[in-house]
Tab-separated table of C-alpha atoms and ligand atoms in Angstrom:
chain	number	residue	atom	x	y	z
A	1	MET	CA	-17.003	4.423	-8.106
A	2	ASN	CA	-16.508	5.783	-4.613
A	3	LEU	CA	-14.211	4.345	-1.995
A	4	ILE	CA	-16.967	2.433	-0.161
A	5	LYS	CA	-18.075	0.687	-3.351
A	6	PHE	CA	-14.505	-0.028	-4.342
A	7	THR	CA	-13.537	-1.678	-1.056
A	8	LYS	CA	-16.747	-3.695	-1.103
A	9	GLU	CA	-16.101	-5.008	-4.598
A	10	PHE	CA	-12.366	-5.518	-4.146
A	11	PRO	CA	-11.730	-6.336	-0.497
A	12	ASP	CA	-8.663	-8.503	-1.118
A	13	GLU	CA	-6.082	-9.841	-3.533
A	14	ALA	CA	-8.300	-12.737	-4.677
A	15	SER	CA	-11.171	-10.483	-5.734
A	16	CYS	CA	-8.841	-8.259	-7.771
A	17	ARG	CA	-7.226	-11.252	-9.427
A	18	ALA	CA	-10.623	-12.778	-10.274
A	19	LYS	CA	-11.825	-9.528	-11.846
A	20	PHE	CA	-8.619	-9.196	-13.828
A	21	LYS	CA	-9.009	-12.738	-15.175
A	22	GLU	CA	-12.656	-12.125	-16.018
A	23	PHE	CA	-11.679	-9.115	-18.122
A	24	ARG	CA	-8.735	-10.870	-19.710
A	25	ASP	CA	-10.923	-13.826	-20.713
A	26	ARG	CA	-13.429	-11.449	-22.219
A	27	GLU	CA	-10.806	-9.615	-24.270
A	28	GLY	CA	-9.175	-12.878	-25.316
A	29	VAL	CA	-5.738	-14.375	-24.758
A	30	VAL	CA	-3.413	-14.637	-27.742
A	31	CYS	CA	-0.605	-17.205	-27.712
A	32	ARG	CA	2.688	-15.375	-28.055
A	33	LYS	CA	4.273	-18.300	-29.890
A	34	CYS	CA	1.679	-19.363	-32.450
A	35	GLY	CA	-0.986	-16.651	-32.254
A	36	HIS	CA	-3.741	-19.148	-31.395
A	37	THR	CA	-6.609	-17.738	-29.335
A	38	GLU	CA	-7.983	-20.820	-27.577
A	39	HIS	CA	-6.549	-21.745	-24.205
A	40	PHE	CA	-7.077	-24.045	-21.246
A	41	TRP	CA	-6.969	-22.464	-17.810
A	42	LEU	CA	-4.663	-24.391	-15.504
A	43	LYS	CA	-6.169	-23.533	-12.177
A	44	THR	CA	-3.491	-24.863	-9.874
A	45	ILE	CA	-0.650	-22.904	-11.425
A	46	GLU	CA	-2.852	-20.015	-12.613
A	47	LYS	CA	-1.698	-20.097	-16.201
A	48	TYR	CA	-3.267	-20.302	-19.630
A	49	GLU	CA	-2.154	-23.136	-21.880
A	50	CYS	CA	-2.421	-22.816	-25.653
A	51	LYS	CA	-4.670	-25.564	-27.046
A	52	LYS	CA	-2.480	-25.802	-30.134
A	53	CYS	CA	1.158	-25.559	-29.083
A	54	LYS	CA	0.894	-25.936	-25.267
A	55	THR	CA	2.756	-22.693	-24.612
A	56	ARG	CA	1.854	-21.316	-21.217
A	57	THR	CA	0.946	-17.734	-20.490
A	58	SER	CA	0.657	-16.285	-17.018
A	59	LEU	CA	-2.273	-14.111	-16.052
A	60	ARG	CA	-0.107	-10.993	-16.118
A	61	SER	CA	1.940	-11.749	-19.201
A	62	GLY	CA	1.283	-9.401	-22.113
A	63	THR	CA	-0.846	-7.037	-20.024
A	64	VAL	CA	-0.074	-3.846	-18.148
A	65	MET	CA	1.166	-6.037	-15.282
A	66	HIS	CA	3.697	-7.801	-17.463
A	67	ALA	CA	6.871	-8.509	-15.460
A	68	SER	CA	5.435	-6.856	-12.366
A	69	ASN	CA	5.593	-8.568	-8.979
A	70	LEU	CA	3.360	-6.086	-7.222
A	71	PRO	CA	0.053	-7.428	-5.904
A	72	PHE	CA	-3.037	-7.100	-8.098
A	73	SER	CA	-4.583	-5.030	-5.333
A	74	TYR	CA	-1.935	-2.304	-5.760
A	75	TRP	CA	-2.808	-2.029	-9.426
A	76	PHE	CA	-6.501	-1.915	-8.650
A	77	ILE	CA	-6.078	0.788	-6.018
A	78	ALA	CA	-4.007	2.837	-8.448
A	79	MET	CA	-6.584	2.372	-11.215
A	80	HIS	CA	-9.328	3.365	-8.822
A	81	LEU	CA	-7.514	6.516	-7.713
A	82	ILE	CA	-6.496	7.516	-11.206
A	83	THR	CA	-10.028	7.132	-12.567
A	84	SER	CA	-11.928	8.605	-9.637
A	85	THR	CA	-9.958	11.826	-9.278
A	86	LYS	CA	-10.358	14.606	-11.776
A	87	LYS	CA	-6.855	15.880	-11.285
A	88	SER	CA	-3.924	13.548	-10.848
A	89	PHE	CA	-1.804	12.265	-8.036
A	90	SER	CA	1.867	11.578	-7.531
A	91	ALA	CA	3.638	8.258	-7.105
A	92	LEU	CA	4.746	9.464	-3.672
A	93	GLU	CA	1.127	9.909	-2.642
A	94	LEU	CA	0.217	6.444	-3.920
A	95	GLN	CA	3.208	4.934	-2.130
A	96	ARG	CA	2.001	6.552	1.091
A	97	GLN	CA	-1.576	5.372	0.620
A	98	ILE	CA	-0.552	1.788	-0.140
A	99	GLY	CA	2.169	1.743	2.452
A	100	HIS	CA	4.771	0.217	0.160
A	101	ARG	CA	8.393	0.438	1.177
A	102	TYR	CA	9.932	1.484	-2.129
A	103	TYR	CA	9.147	4.386	-4.383
A	104	ALA	CA	10.526	3.097	-7.709
A	105	PRO	CA	8.104	0.209	-8.365
A	106	ILE	CA	5.121	2.382	-7.495
A	107	TRP	CA	6.381	5.074	-9.810
A	108	LEU	CA	6.767	2.498	-12.570
A	109	LEU	CA	3.262	1.162	-11.967
A	110	LEU	CA	1.740	4.613	-12.460
A	111	ASN	CA	3.924	5.230	-15.466
A	112	LYS	CA	2.622	2.064	-17.105
A	113	LEU	CA	-0.984	2.994	-16.440
A	114	ARG	CA	-0.362	6.374	-18.035
A	115	ALA	CA	1.253	4.687	-21.044
A	116	THR	CA	-1.836	2.469	-21.322
A	117	MET	CA	-3.987	5.566	-21.513
A	118	GLY	CA	-1.759	7.016	-24.219
A	119	ILE	CA	-1.802	3.826	-26.295
A	120	ARG	CA	-5.582	3.712	-26.045
A	121	ASP	CA	-6.065	7.279	-27.233
A	122	ASN	CA	-3.550	6.795	-30.040
A	123	GLN	CA	-5.966	4.309	-31.590
A	124	TYR	CA	-8.302	7.147	-32.481
A	125	GLN	CA	-7.995	9.962	-34.986
A	126	LEU	CA	-9.626	13.347	-34.579
A	127	ASP	CA	-12.086	14.534	-37.215
A	128	ASP	CA	-14.609	17.326	-37.896
A	129	VAL	CA	-13.031	20.671	-37.107
A	130	VAL	CA	-9.631	20.268	-35.448
A	131	GLU	CA	-7.927	23.242	-33.817
A	132	ILE	CA	-4.157	22.916	-33.564
A	133	ASP	CA	-1.482	24.977	-31.865
A	134	GLU	CA	1.779	24.515	-30.043
A	135	GLY	CA	2.369	25.023	-26.330
A	136	PHE	CA	5.418	25.059	-24.099
A	137	PHE	CA	5.496	23.234	-20.780
A	138	SER	CA	8.182	23.745	-18.139
A	139	SER	CA	10.106	20.556	-17.490
A	140	VAL	CA	13.426	19.294	-16.197
A	141	ASP	CA	16.101	18.691	-18.821
A	142	THR	CA	17.215	15.142	-17.977
A	143	GLU	CA	20.312	15.286	-20.190
A	144	LYS	CA	21.612	18.440	-18.563
A	145	GLU	CA	20.734	17.065	-15.150
A	146	LYS	CA	22.766	13.919	-15.797
A	147	ASN	CA	25.821	15.848	-16.947
A	148	SER	CA	25.673	18.388	-14.193
A	149	ASN	CA	28.172	17.833	-11.369
A	150	ASN	CA	26.396	20.008	-8.914
A	151	LYS	CA	23.741	17.657	-7.600
A	152	THR	CA	22.421	20.114	-5.026
A	153	LYS	CA	21.323	22.540	-7.694
A	154	ARG	CA	18.718	20.100	-8.952
A	155	GLY	CA	16.180	21.685	-11.222
A	156	ARG	CA	17.785	25.079	-11.427
A	157	GLY	CA	19.660	25.704	-14.619
A	158	SER	CA	18.474	22.404	-16.020
A	159	GLN	CA	14.961	23.591	-16.713
A	160	LYS	CA	13.686	23.641	-20.207
A	161	LYS	CA	10.506	24.100	-22.151
A	162	SER	CA	9.031	20.971	-23.673
A	163	THR	CA	7.311	21.642	-26.962
A	164	VAL	CA	3.865	20.130	-27.216
A	165	MET	CA	1.399	20.059	-30.079
A	166	ILE	CA	-2.188	20.370	-28.948
A	167	LEU	CA	-5.053	19.173	-31.127
A	168	ALA	CA	-8.698	19.673	-30.204
A	169	LYS	CA	-11.691	18.215	-31.988
A	170	THR	CA	-14.585	20.650	-31.978
A	171	VAL	CA	-18.005	20.827	-33.575
A	172	TYR	CA	-19.772	23.977	-34.719
A	173	ASP	CA	-22.456	25.053	-32.276
A	174	GLY	CA	-24.294	27.836	-34.060
A	175	LYS	CA	-24.182	31.496	-33.196
A	176	PRO	CA	-23.175	32.173	-29.573
A	177	LYS	CA	-26.086	33.288	-27.418
A	178	LYS	CA	-23.976	34.998	-24.793
A	179	LYS	CA	-21.115	37.386	-25.277
A	180	HIS	CA	-18.263	35.162	-24.104
A	181	GLN	CA	-19.679	31.876	-25.292
A	182	LYS	CA	-17.548	29.918	-27.744
A	183	VAL	CA	-18.856	29.274	-31.259
A	184	SER	CA	-17.848	25.638	-31.139
A	185	LYS	CA	-18.294	22.750	-28.744
A	186	PHE	CA	-15.307	20.794	-27.524
A	187	ARG	CA	-15.142	17.018	-27.983
A	188	TYR	CA	-11.659	15.453	-27.731
A	189	VAL	CA	-8.073	16.517	-27.182
A	190	LYS	CA	-4.613	15.128	-27.935
A	191	MET	CA	-1.267	16.421	-26.730
A	192	ILE	CA	1.931	15.258	-28.402
A	193	VAL	CA	5.419	16.083	-27.110
A	194	MET	CA	7.640	17.115	-30.038
A	195	ASP	CA	11.399	16.972	-30.563
A	196	ASN	CA	11.038	20.004	-32.785
A	197	LEU	CA	8.411	21.957	-34.679
A	198	LYS	CA	9.752	21.386	-38.170
A	199	GLY	CA	7.285	20.912	-40.999
A	200	THR	CA	8.030	17.197	-41.337
A	201	SER	CA	7.369	16.597	-37.615
A	202	VAL	CA	4.090	18.494	-37.795
A	203	ASP	CA	3.061	16.527	-40.903
A	204	LYS	CA	3.751	13.268	-39.089
A	205	VAL	CA	1.491	14.249	-36.186
A	206	ILE	CA	-1.305	15.331	-38.526
A	207	THR	CA	-1.081	12.103	-40.560
A	208	GLU	CA	-1.177	9.940	-37.435
A	209	HIS	CA	-3.727	11.782	-35.343
A	210	VAL	CA	-6.056	13.676	-37.670
A	211	SER	CA	-8.487	12.111	-40.137
A	212	PRO	CA	-7.835	13.154	-43.762
A	213	THR	CA	-11.474	14.264	-44.031
A	214	SER	CA	-11.099	16.963	-41.348
A	215	ILE	CA	-10.952	20.709	-41.391
A	216	VAL	CA	-7.855	21.936	-39.561
A	217	LYS	CA	-7.687	25.409	-38.007
A	218	SER	CA	-4.363	26.970	-37.050
A	219	ASP	CA	-2.355	30.164	-37.080
A	220	ASN	CA	-0.041	31.060	-39.927
A	221	TYR	CA	3.113	29.343	-38.631
A	222	THR	CA	5.393	28.256	-41.509
A	223	SER	CA	5.660	24.637	-40.327
A	224	TYR	CA	1.926	24.300	-40.911
A	225	SER	CA	2.204	25.040	-44.629
A	226	ASN	CA	1.876	21.438	-45.837
A	227	ILE	CA	-1.213	20.575	-43.783
A	228	LYS	CA	-3.499	21.580	-46.679
A	229	ASN	CA	-2.219	18.518	-48.564
A	230	LEU	CA	-3.047	16.136	-45.716
A	231	VAL	CA	-6.644	17.065	-44.884
A	232	ASP	CA	-9.787	18.249	-46.653
A	233	CYS	CA	-9.334	21.859	-45.726
A	234	HIS	CA	-6.806	23.936	-43.793
A	235	VAL	CA	-7.958	27.278	-42.470
A	236	LYS	CA	-5.073	29.444	-41.315
A	237	ARG	CA	-4.954	32.992	-40.236
A	238	THR	CA	-2.387	35.420	-38.948
A	239	VAL	CA	-3.485	36.104	-35.401
A	240	LYS	CA	-2.177	38.553	-32.851
A	241	PRO	CA	-1.298	36.815	-29.586
A	242	LYS	CA	-4.152	38.658	-27.886
A	243	GLU	CA	-6.721	37.264	-30.278
A	244	ALA	CA	-5.403	33.707	-30.402
A	245	GLY	CA	-7.723	32.652	-27.590
A	246	LYS	CA	-10.711	33.771	-29.603
A	247	TYR	CA	-9.649	32.200	-32.884
A	248	LEU	CA	-8.501	28.884	-31.357
A	249	PRO	CA	-10.465	28.871	-28.097
A	250	TRP	CA	-10.341	25.193	-27.200
A	251	VAL	CA	-6.642	24.480	-27.625
A	252	HIS	CA	-5.943	27.463	-25.419
A	253	THR	CA	-8.392	26.346	-22.764
A	254	MET	CA	-6.847	22.847	-22.815
A	255	ILE	CA	-3.268	24.136	-22.556
A	256	ALA	CA	-4.236	26.225	-19.533
A	257	ASN	CA	-6.070	23.323	-17.866
A	258	ALA	CA	-3.235	20.857	-18.479
A	259	LYS	CA	-0.654	23.254	-17.067
A	260	ARG	CA	-2.734	23.817	-13.971
A	261	THR	CA	-3.227	20.078	-13.443
A	262	LEU	CA	0.449	19.260	-13.905
A	263	LEU	CA	1.726	22.112	-11.773
A	264	GLY	CA	-0.678	21.349	-8.949
A	265	ILE	CA	0.496	17.778	-8.497
A	266	HIS	CA	3.895	17.213	-10.057
A	267	HIS	CA	6.421	19.867	-9.174
A	268	MET	CA	9.266	18.418	-11.175
A	269	VAL	CA	8.117	16.893	-14.420
A	270	SER	CA	11.034	15.574	-16.434
A	271	ASP	CA	11.062	16.098	-20.191
A	272	LYS	CA	11.297	12.330	-20.614
A	273	HIS	CA	8.032	11.650	-18.820
A	274	ILE	CA	5.889	14.664	-19.567
A	275	GLN	CA	4.134	12.700	-22.338
A	276	GLY	CA	2.785	10.275	-19.732
A	277	TYR	CA	1.288	13.040	-17.613
A	278	LEU	CA	-0.293	14.591	-20.693
A	279	ASP	CA	-1.637	11.172	-21.741
A	280	GLU	CA	-3.392	10.846	-18.401
A	281	PHE	CA	-4.782	14.361	-18.671
A	282	CYS	CA	-6.140	13.801	-22.202
A	283	TYR	CA	-7.509	10.320	-21.452
A	284	LYS	CA	-9.565	11.679	-18.571
A	285	VAL	CA	-10.748	14.783	-20.416
A	286	ASN	CA	-11.799	12.654	-23.384
A	287	ARG	CA	-13.835	10.399	-21.106
A	288	ARG	CA	-15.207	13.097	-18.822
A	289	TYR	CA	-18.779	11.789	-19.109
A	290	TYR	CA	-17.946	8.129	-18.353
A	291	GLY	CA	-18.375	8.511	-14.601
A	292	GLU	CA	-18.089	5.207	-12.786
A	293	LYS	CA	-17.503	3.296	-16.008
A	294	LEU	CA	-14.038	4.786	-16.359
A	295	PHE	CA	-12.516	2.191	-14.032
A	296	ASP	CA	-13.755	-0.687	-16.206
A	297	ARG	CA	-12.572	1.076	-19.356
A	298	LEU	CA	-9.073	1.403	-17.982
A	299	LEU	CA	-9.135	-2.225	-16.876
A	300	ILE	CA	-10.132	-3.305	-20.398
A	301	ALA	CA	-7.298	-1.217	-21.847
A	302	SER	CA	-4.906	-2.759	-19.317
A	303	VAL	CA	-5.594	-6.375	-20.212
A	304	SER	CA	-5.907	-6.046	-23.953
A	305	ILE	CA	-2.659	-4.481	-25.100
A	306	ASN	CA	0.618	-6.269	-25.488
A	307	TYR	CA	3.070	-4.101	-23.623
A	308	LYS	CA	6.239	-6.008	-24.257
A	309	SER	CA	7.363	-3.863	-27.134
A	310	VAL	CA	5.917	-0.622	-25.921
A	311	ILE	CA	7.141	-0.190	-22.398
A	312	THR	CA	10.681	-0.592	-21.270
A	313	ASP	CA	11.507	-0.692	-17.621
A	314	SER	CA	13.992	2.155	-17.776
A	315	ARG	CA	13.426	5.236	-15.699
B	401	LIG	ZN1	0.288	-21.493	-29.161
């Protein structure tokens, strides 16, 4: 959707609110008290009322906008920007574009949209042939930063490398016709920030994100030794760093792309929030052929998940 179309479809607060309600009705409202799914719509106070227990639910409650006082139009503009740009954009940029006075609520808004994307992708497991590898992303160590007395030295000395597991679903594509062509085709990617790379942590990621009927490809790292018990087949090989790109082409391509995207937009990514940025990156890569439909997909994801337990308002 381009900007002209967007402003035509959503010229004001009322149009955004109406669209949001339309999508919420379609996805269904669940009563938080009794779990009943049939509701009356009380037009004058803009609330749903449970037909069984009379509990009232506001339009925003239980959605991405839960507890937010920002106008619907802000959310819609953010969703439009996030789904219509290939790269990413910062909260500062969005704040400027919207013309809002404070940075924090805008930052939180974007953070929640990114979390929505992550929750959505977590509903799917990768299958077929899954390449896995670990990558290290530069980030700001928030703990060190907090304990440091020298506020002016922000960033320096408190930098660290966040460990990320990268998983890429690929399908075999026959013999390459050109010299540098990859043997496999890329489908989907996941990136998971890890506390450590111990075997048990790796196993947990594989169990959650990879279908047990898959073939997993990795290098010979010791923490990967139990994977063979979790999937159909585990192919591992000792690879020299130079050849890693050839053996696991797609994870390496994705690591490089993600780093470029993050570095280009967000100069100081904190270790606490790097998962959100990676969630946005993966969500968009995984839906790269959706085109204009991406906006609607994100809107569906935004109305249909109960965020109460997932997102806390801490920064
Ligand atoms: Zn109820």
